[in-house]
Amino acid sequence: MTQMTIGRLSKEAGVKVTTIRYYESIDLMGEPDRSSSGQRLYGDEAVQRLSFIRHARDLGFPIDSIRELIDLQHKPGEDCAHVDVIARRQLAGVRQKLSQLEALEAELKRMVSACAGGSIATCKVLESLGDHAHCLDAHDAGLISTQIGAKL
Amino acid sequence: MTQMTIGRLSKEAGVKVTTIRYYESIDLMGEPDRSSSGQRLYGDEAVQRLSFIRHARDLGFPIDSIRELIDLQHKPGEDCAHVDVIARRQLAGVRQKLSQLEALEAELKRMVSACAGGSIATCKVLESLGDHAHCLDAHDAGLISTQIGAKL
DNA sequence: CTTGTCTCTATAGTCGCTGTAGACTGTAGG
DNA sequence: CCTACAGTCTACAGCGACTATAGAGACAAG
């Protein structure tokens, strides 16, 4: 199996067809060969590259970092300190979000367990939300709030 | 102080001026009075409402949930079960993200600590990323990956 | 030959803002 | 009164990383 269609590549690497085309459009994946009718044809190295990208995305690396990592992969002689920096930056970000989410979880838990049923007029959840005494620092909260609500 | 400008409201509620105007544009905040020259003028109840919104956003509630919560606030006689559902949904989402982030943190930590310096050719971090044996389930990972990289 | 599944391109939408441009308004000091 | 300068106005483009849609063409199996 030297050449495969985009659908096949999609299954091999676990990345949606549309996403592969998107990666091509932003030059994260190079332009593949085309069949006589214009369909994309990929080789096995595309599976490798796409799997790398997917794994890095799963770990939350932004596209730009992945671009850097791929560039570095093609300079095998260089020092890997730069790679380390990128990974540590990512780890630091994840840890920051973890601690923010833990604070959120605590406040939400508190709110929900305070609710004893009853009417809206006495609802502890709404009361907590209206309360000015915030648990989180405004800056941190602003940073994280955009990200949590997104896909629930 | 019965009437205040948007800048004042911004400081009172801890929400940026542009964000307030955005909330108005999506009908999350109602249209305020205007001065003779067309500047927005808010009363104290706007501070209350905006603070409620901000606190809910800080906790990661999506705008649509906040809209629901505000609607419910205006029906004080009804049962608060619906409010509880919204809050629990949010808590469940936060907990899911927490566990995903914990898995991420573990893998990143493992990757980074495996790096002993040296050249890119032998870099353990790049090796891990290229590895097909993923720690996360593809679906979960896809859900979360979009959110973590965003603001690092 | 038909049916159904891929594949193609191009464009708009998602979420929750943020930034920009260019014009106007309000206020404090000289 | 004049001048700065901060605040406000509208309208629209951009962010990140996709996702969805429309409308058309391609290919494999029965």
Tab-separated table of C-alpha atoms (C1' of nucleotides) in Angstrom:
chain	number	residue	atom	x	y	z
A	1	MET	CA	0.000	0.000	0.000
A	2	THR	CA	2.133	2.816	-1.246
A	3	GLN	CA	-0.629	5.271	-2.139
A	4	MET	CA	-3.873	5.905	-0.300
A	5	THR	CA	-6.799	8.288	-0.536
A	6	ILE	CA	-7.575	10.928	2.029
A	7	GLY	CA	-10.302	8.821	3.611
A	8	ARG	CA	-7.886	5.989	4.165
A	9	LEU	CA	-5.285	8.333	5.633
A	10	SER	CA	-7.980	9.740	7.852
A	11	LYS	CA	-8.647	6.312	9.355
A	12	GLU	CA	-4.988	5.401	9.641
A	13	ALA	CA	-4.084	8.523	11.550
A	14	GLY	CA	-7.368	9.164	13.343
A	15	VAL	CA	-7.797	12.647	11.908
A	16	LYS	CA	-10.939	13.756	10.105
A	17	VAL	CA	-10.828	14.240	6.346
A	18	THR	CA	-11.825	17.870	6.615
A	19	THR	CA	-9.143	18.443	9.209
A	20	ILE	CA	-6.483	16.971	6.942
A	21	ARG	CA	-7.506	19.353	4.189
A	22	TYR	CA	-7.449	22.164	6.724
A	23	TYR	CA	-3.903	21.193	7.754
A	24	GLU	CA	-2.930	21.313	4.110
A	25	SER	CA	-4.458	24.758	3.706
A	26	ILE	CA	-2.372	26.133	6.569
A	27	ASP	CA	0.766	24.401	5.275
A	28	LEU	CA	1.060	22.054	8.231
A	29	MET	CA	0.801	19.121	5.840
A	30	GLY	CA	2.449	19.497	2.433
A	31	GLU	CA	0.553	19.167	-0.816
A	32	PRO	CA	0.154	15.505	-1.732
A	33	ASP	CA	0.231	13.878	-5.165
A	34	ARG	CA	-3.017	13.829	-7.094
A	35	SER	CA	-4.656	11.138	-9.149
A	36	SER	CA	-5.557	11.870	-12.759
A	37	SER	CA	-9.014	12.911	-11.580
A	38	GLY	CA	-7.632	15.243	-8.938
A	39	GLN	CA	-7.995	13.149	-5.785
A	40	ARG	CA	-5.275	13.430	-3.157
A	41	LEU	CA	-2.917	10.457	-2.878
A	42	TYR	CA	-0.759	9.968	0.196
A	43	GLY	CA	2.183	7.745	1.001
A	44	ASP	CA	3.015	6.102	4.324
A	45	GLU	CA	5.147	9.007	5.471
A	46	ALA	CA	1.952	11.086	5.524
A	47	VAL	CA	0.544	8.703	8.134
A	48	GLN	CA	3.655	9.226	10.237
A	49	ARG	CA	3.520	12.979	9.981
A	50	LEU	CA	-0.201	13.204	10.610
A	51	SER	CA	0.012	10.878	13.609
A	52	PHE	CA	2.737	13.060	15.030
A	53	ILE	CA	0.567	16.114	14.557
A	54	ARG	CA	-2.449	14.439	16.067
A	55	HIS	CA	-0.577	13.236	19.096
A	56	ALA	CA	0.851	16.680	19.680
A	57	ARG	CA	-2.599	18.254	19.266
A	58	ASP	CA	-4.053	15.703	21.699
A	59	LEU	CA	-1.505	16.965	24.170
A	60	GLY	CA	-2.681	20.491	23.560
A	61	PHE	CA	0.300	21.795	21.629
A	62	PRO	CA	-0.800	24.751	19.499
A	63	ILE	CA	-0.307	24.482	15.752
A	64	ASP	CA	2.588	26.930	15.800
A	65	SER	CA	4.471	24.826	18.323
A	66	ILE	CA	3.875	21.762	16.188
A	67	ARG	CA	5.274	23.609	13.215
A	68	GLU	CA	8.405	24.358	15.232
A	69	LEU	CA	8.698	20.751	16.346
A	70	ILE	CA	8.420	19.474	12.786
A	71	ASP	CA	11.051	21.938	11.613
A	72	LEU	CA	13.343	20.720	14.381
A	73	GLN	CA	12.782	17.092	13.448
A	74	HIS	CA	14.398	17.839	10.139
A	75	LYS	CA	17.592	19.041	11.773
A	76	PRO	CA	18.665	15.872	13.589
A	77	GLY	CA	22.103	17.170	14.439
A	78	GLU	CA	20.944	20.114	16.490
A	79	ASP	CA	20.569	20.224	20.232
A	80	CYS	CA	17.178	19.194	21.568
A	81	ALA	CA	17.105	21.991	24.147
A	82	HIS	CA	14.609	23.876	22.009
A	83	VAL	CA	12.264	20.877	21.916
A	84	ASP	CA	12.535	20.667	25.662
A	85	VAL	CA	11.585	24.323	26.013
A	86	ILE	CA	8.455	23.830	23.909
A	87	ALA	CA	7.392	20.772	25.878
A	88	ARG	CA	8.062	22.421	29.241
A	89	ARG	CA	6.107	25.495	28.189
A	90	GLN	CA	3.208	23.222	27.350
A	91	LEU	CA	3.494	21.377	30.650
A	92	ALA	CA	3.509	24.644	32.562
A	93	GLY	CA	0.377	25.742	30.742
A	94	VAL	CA	-1.396	22.505	31.488
A	95	ARG	CA	-0.463	22.746	35.163
A	96	GLN	CA	-1.771	26.286	35.374
A	97	LYS	CA	-5.065	25.228	33.865
A	98	LEU	CA	-5.233	22.258	36.202
A	99	SER	CA	-5.028	24.451	39.256
A	100	GLN	CA	-7.595	26.861	37.861
A	101	LEU	CA	-9.965	24.023	37.060
A	102	GLU	CA	-9.528	22.631	40.549
A	103	ALA	CA	-10.607	25.955	42.013
A	104	LEU	CA	-13.583	26.005	39.681
A	105	GLU	CA	-14.552	22.490	40.565
A	106	ALA	CA	-14.502	23.365	44.266
A	107	GLU	CA	-16.744	26.381	43.812
A	108	LEU	CA	-19.199	24.601	41.561
A	109	LYS	CA	-19.351	21.661	43.953
A	110	ARG	CA	-20.030	24.006	46.824
A	111	MET	CA	-22.771	25.734	44.851
A	112	VAL	CA	-24.491	22.586	43.729
A	113	SER	CA	-24.421	20.909	47.107
A	114	ALA	CA	-25.898	24.015	48.716
A	115	CYS	CA	-29.005	23.633	46.589
A	116	ALA	CA	-31.668	21.910	48.618
A	117	GLY	CA	-34.411	22.146	46.022
A	118	GLY	CA	-37.246	24.594	46.435
A	119	SER	CA	-38.146	27.687	44.510
A	120	ILE	CA	-35.976	29.904	42.387
A	121	ALA	CA	-36.413	32.747	44.844
A	122	THR	CA	-34.319	30.912	47.432
A	123	CYS	CA	-31.982	29.066	45.072
A	124	LYS	CA	-28.471	28.965	46.490
A	125	VAL	CA	-26.907	28.476	43.089
A	126	LEU	CA	-28.276	31.725	41.713
A	127	GLU	CA	-27.398	33.390	44.984
A	128	SER	CA	-23.795	32.269	44.681
A	129	LEU	CA	-23.600	33.458	41.117
A	130	GLY	CA	-24.940	36.866	42.043
A	131	ASP	CA	-22.529	37.141	44.905
A	132	HIS	CA	-19.721	39.619	44.441
A	133	ALA	CA	-17.157	37.753	46.501
A	134	HIS	CA	-15.375	35.935	43.732
A	135	CYS	CA	-13.180	32.981	44.407
A	136	LEU	CA	-10.949	33.571	41.458
A	137	ASP	CA	-8.678	36.416	40.610
A	138	ALA	CA	-10.194	38.336	37.728
A	139	HIS	CA	-7.205	37.961	35.457
A	140	ASP	CA	-6.876	34.212	35.902
A	141	ALA	CA	-10.574	33.773	35.548
A	142	GLY	CA	-10.674	35.719	32.338
A	143	LEU	CA	-7.912	33.611	30.933
A	144	ILE	CA	-9.617	30.369	31.665
A	145	SER	CA	-13.268	31.159	31.329
A	146	THR	CA	-13.141	31.349	27.569
A	147	GLN	CA	-11.861	27.836	27.376
A	148	ILE	CA	-14.015	25.856	29.711
A	149	GLY	CA	-17.446	26.688	28.538
A	150	ALA	CA	-16.639	26.072	24.931
A	151	LYS	CA	-17.534	22.484	24.306
A	152	LEU	CA	-19.826	21.416	27.112
B	1	MET	CA	-25.011	57.628	41.709
B	2	THR	CA	-28.033	56.537	39.757
B	3	GLN	CA	-26.571	56.790	36.272
B	4	MET	CA	-23.089	55.864	35.140
B	5	THR	CA	-21.159	55.650	31.882
B	6	ILE	CA	-19.958	52.418	30.369
B	7	GLY	CA	-16.425	52.970	31.650
B	8	ARG	CA	-17.686	53.295	35.186
B	9	LEU	CA	-19.816	50.182	34.837
B	10	SER	CA	-16.792	48.406	33.427
B	11	LYS	CA	-14.795	49.135	36.567
B	12	GLU	CA	-17.684	48.342	38.923
B	13	ALA	CA	-18.316	44.927	37.415
B	14	GLY	CA	-14.812	44.055	36.283
B	15	VAL	CA	-15.823	43.572	32.640
B	16	LYS	CA	-14.109	45.334	29.767
B	17	VAL	CA	-15.953	48.098	27.963
B	18	THR	CA	-15.753	46.290	24.651
B	19	THR	CA	-17.099	43.156	26.265
B	20	ILE	CA	-20.089	45.036	27.674
B	21	ARG	CA	-20.915	46.342	24.225
B	22	TYR	CA	-20.498	42.823	22.894
B	23	TYR	CA	-22.921	41.502	25.522
B	24	GLU	CA	-25.400	44.145	24.426
B	25	SER	CA	-24.990	43.133	20.799
B	26	ILE	CA	-25.867	39.530	21.605
B	27	ASP	CA	-28.786	40.613	23.806
B	28	LEU	CA	-27.249	39.326	26.995
B	29	MET	CA	-27.402	42.838	28.415
B	30	GLY	CA	-30.405	44.955	27.446
B	31	GLU	CA	-30.103	48.278	25.706
B	32	PRO	CA	-29.333	51.010	28.224
B	33	ASP	CA	-30.544	54.622	28.281
B	34	ARG	CA	-28.545	57.092	26.274
B	35	SER	CA	-27.377	60.601	27.068
B	36	SER	CA	-28.333	63.419	24.693
B	37	SER	CA	-25.078	62.835	22.849
B	38	GLY	CA	-25.664	59.126	22.532
B	39	GLN	CA	-23.479	57.731	25.306
B	40	ARG	CA	-24.783	54.719	27.200
B	41	LEU	CA	-26.044	55.375	30.740
B	42	TYR	CA	-26.473	52.527	33.199
B	43	GLY	CA	-28.203	52.193	36.548
B	44	ASP	CA	-27.124	50.105	39.524
B	45	GLU	CA	-29.113	47.089	38.399
B	46	ALA	CA	-26.775	46.866	35.408
B	47	VAL	CA	-23.890	46.345	37.819
B	48	GLN	CA	-25.789	43.501	39.464
B	49	ARG	CA	-26.598	41.835	36.198
B	50	LEU	CA	-23.141	42.243	34.742
B	51	SER	CA	-21.522	40.920	37.912
B	52	PHE	CA	-23.764	37.885	37.730
B	53	ILE	CA	-22.727	37.315	34.137
B	54	ARG	CA	-19.076	37.759	34.905
B	55	HIS	CA	-19.148	35.380	37.813
B	56	ALA	CA	-20.917	32.764	35.729
B	57	ARG	CA	-18.428	33.233	32.888
B	58	ASP	CA	-15.547	32.955	35.374
B	59	LEU	CA	-16.992	29.578	36.283
B	60	GLY	CA	-17.017	28.626	32.645
B	61	PHE	CA	-20.756	28.714	31.997
B	62	PRO	CA	-21.383	29.230	28.292
B	63	ILE	CA	-23.331	32.305	27.275
B	64	ASP	CA	-26.414	30.267	26.424
B	65	SER	CA	-26.499	28.765	29.895
B	66	ILE	CA	-26.195	32.224	31.385
B	67	ARG	CA	-29.108	33.362	29.285
B	68	GLU	CA	-31.153	30.485	30.678
B	69	LEU	CA	-30.126	31.300	34.225
B	70	ILE	CA	-31.110	34.937	33.808
B	71	ASP	CA	-34.473	33.950	32.364
B	72	LEU	CA	-35.030	31.681	35.345
B	73	GLN	CA	-34.118	34.449	37.775
B	74	HIS	CA	-37.128	36.334	36.531
B	75	LYS	CA	-39.494	33.515	37.449
B	76	PRO	CA	-38.910	33.380	41.218
B	77	GLY	CA	-41.877	31.100	41.842
B	78	GLU	CA	-40.654	28.224	39.721
B	79	ASP	CA	-38.762	25.227	40.915
B	80	CYS	CA	-34.997	25.580	40.910
B	81	ALA	CA	-34.450	22.090	39.548
B	82	HIS	CA	-33.626	23.535	36.157
B	83	VAL	CA	-30.954	25.767	37.654
B	84	ASP	CA	-29.534	22.744	39.389
B	85	VAL	CA	-29.380	20.850	36.107
B	86	ILE	CA	-27.435	23.656	34.459
B	87	ALA	CA	-24.977	23.886	37.324
B	88	ARG	CA	-24.482	20.119	37.523
B	89	ARG	CA	-23.932	19.930	33.793
B	90	GLN	CA	-21.245	22.544	34.191
B	91	LEU	CA	-19.678	20.712	37.116
B	92	ALA	CA	-19.659	17.459	35.167
B	93	GLY	CA	-17.940	19.207	32.266
B	94	VAL	CA	-15.309	20.697	34.532
B	95	ARG	CA	-14.650	17.316	36.133
B	96	GLN	CA	-14.273	15.666	32.772
B	97	LYS	CA	-11.765	18.281	31.713
B	98	LEU	CA	-9.934	17.900	35.006
B	99	SER	CA	-9.375	14.199	34.480
B	100	GLN	CA	-8.294	14.737	30.899
B	101	LEU	CA	-5.867	17.427	31.950
B	102	GLU	CA	-4.474	15.161	34.634
B	103	ALA	CA	-3.760	12.488	32.035
B	104	LEU	CA	-2.144	15.121	29.849
B	105	GLU	CA	-0.028	16.402	32.677
B	106	ALA	CA	1.213	12.881	33.388
B	107	GLU	CA	2.205	12.250	29.817
B	108	LEU	CA	3.895	15.600	29.358
B	109	LYS	CA	5.769	15.153	32.619
B	110	ARG	CA	6.928	11.724	31.521
B	111	MET	CA	8.047	13.127	28.178
B	112	VAL	CA	9.942	16.030	29.623
B	113	SER	CA	11.703	14.037	32.311
B	114	ALA	CA	12.801	11.456	29.759
B	115	CYS	CA	14.750	14.123	27.895
B	116	ALA	CA	18.374	13.905	28.921
B	117	GLY	CA	19.660	16.552	26.567
B	118	GLY	CA	21.666	15.594	23.523
B	119	SER	CA	20.833	15.838	19.872
B	120	ILE	CA	17.475	15.971	18.175
B	121	ALA	CA	18.074	12.585	16.603
B	122	THR	CA	17.774	10.913	19.998
B	123	CYS	CA	15.276	13.281	21.618
B	124	LYS	CA	12.800	11.355	23.731
B	125	VAL	CA	10.197	14.085	23.507
B	126	LEU	CA	9.984	13.899	19.724
B	127	GLU	CA	10.073	10.130	20.005
B	128	SER	CA	7.075	10.149	22.339
B	129	LEU	CA	5.168	12.455	20.065
B	130	GLY	CA	5.809	10.269	17.062
B	131	ASP	CA	4.774	7.186	18.969
B	132	HIS	CA	1.494	5.665	17.932
B	133	ALA	CA	0.543	4.287	21.320
B	134	HIS	CA	-1.634	7.128	22.492
B	135	CYS	CA	-2.529	7.549	26.126
B	136	LEU	CA	-5.833	9.234	25.423
B	137	ASP	CA	-8.876	7.977	23.677
B	138	ALA	CA	-9.215	9.769	20.373
B	139	HIS	CA	-12.641	11.191	21.047
B	140	ASP	CA	-11.797	12.594	24.470
B	141	ALA	CA	-8.576	13.968	23.190
B	142	GLY	CA	-10.232	15.709	20.307
B	143	LEU	CA	-12.681	17.313	22.637
B	144	ILE	CA	-10.058	18.735	24.879
B	145	SER	CA	-7.186	19.468	22.572
B	146	THR	CA	-8.815	22.479	21.034
B	147	GLN	CA	-9.087	24.129	24.386
B	148	ILE	CA	-5.740	23.660	25.970
B	149	GLY	CA	-3.404	25.058	23.434
B	150	ALA	CA	-5.444	28.157	22.916
B	151	LYS	CA	-4.026	30.733	25.305
B	152	LEU	CA	-0.638	29.496	26.312
C	1	DC	C1'	-26.437	1.047	-14.820
C	2	DT	C1'	-27.623	2.313	-10.676
C	3	DT	C1'	-26.796	3.087	-6.040
C	4	DG	C1'	-24.234	4.667	-2.584
C	5	DT	C1'	-20.087	6.219	-0.638
C	6	DC	C1'	-15.935	9.101	-1.431
C	7	DT	C1'	-13.908	13.110	-2.902
C	8	DC	C1'	-13.559	17.824	-4.698
C	9	DT	C1'	-13.772	23.215	-4.017
C	10	DA	C1'	-15.250	27.239	-1.802
C	11	DT	C1'	-17.352	29.606	1.699
C	12	DA	C1'	-19.522	30.590	6.055
C	13	DG	C1'	-20.156	29.474	10.828
C	14	DT	C1'	-18.565	28.215	15.625
C	15	DC	C1'	-17.266	30.580	20.586
C	16	DG	C1'	-16.321	34.537	23.151
C	17	DC	C1'	-14.356	37.894	22.707
C	18	DT	C1'	-10.310	41.399	21.036
C	19	DG	C1'	-8.346	44.771	18.052
C	20	DT	C1'	-8.576	48.375	14.750
C	21	DA	C1'	-9.986	52.677	12.421
C	22	DG	C1'	-11.861	56.972	12.414
C	23	DA	C1'	-14.896	60.174	14.465
C	24	DC	C1'	-17.038	62.420	18.285
C	25	DT	C1'	-17.629	63.920	23.469
C	26	DG	C1'	-16.463	65.254	28.034
C	27	DT	C1'	-13.339	67.142	31.359
C	28	DA	C1'	-9.355	69.393	33.638
C	29	DG	C1'	-5.665	72.726	33.425
C	30	DG	C1'	-3.765	77.022	31.736
D	1	DC	C1'	-11.761	80.048	25.576
D	2	DC	C1'	-8.295	76.818	24.038
D	3	DT	C1'	-5.857	72.776	24.235
D	4	DA	C1'	-4.805	68.161	25.609
D	5	DC	C1'	-6.199	63.907	26.571
D	6	DA	C1'	-9.103	60.376	28.153
D	7	DG	C1'	-13.411	58.319	27.219
D	8	DT	C1'	-17.045	57.017	24.041
D	9	DC	C1'	-19.245	55.930	19.548
D	10	DT	C1'	-19.976	52.545	15.280
D	11	DA	C1'	-18.691	49.027	12.287
D	12	DC	C1'	-16.081	45.434	10.952
D	13	DA	C1'	-12.011	42.203	10.740
D	14	DG	C1'	-9.386	38.750	13.245
D	15	DC	C1'	-8.200	35.005	16.635
D	16	DG	C1'	-7.605	29.370	16.986
D	17	DA	C1'	-8.705	25.199	15.300
D	18	DC	C1'	-11.577	23.491	13.284
D	19	DT	C1'	-16.762	22.176	11.541
D	20	DA	C1'	-20.607	22.451	8.473
D	21	DT	C1'	-22.809	23.215	4.195
D	22	DA	C1'	-23.647	23.281	-0.757
D	23	DG	C1'	-23.184	21.563	-5.122
D	24	DA	C1'	-20.626	18.849	-8.166
D	25	DG	C1'	-17.764	15.107	-9.832
D	26	DA	C1'	-15.443	10.172	-9.114
D	27	DC	C1'	-15.270	5.339	-8.078
D	28	DA	C1'	-16.534	0.478	-6.421
D	29	DA	C1'	-19.923	-3.101	-5.818
D	30	DG	C1'	-24.020	-5.416	-7.240
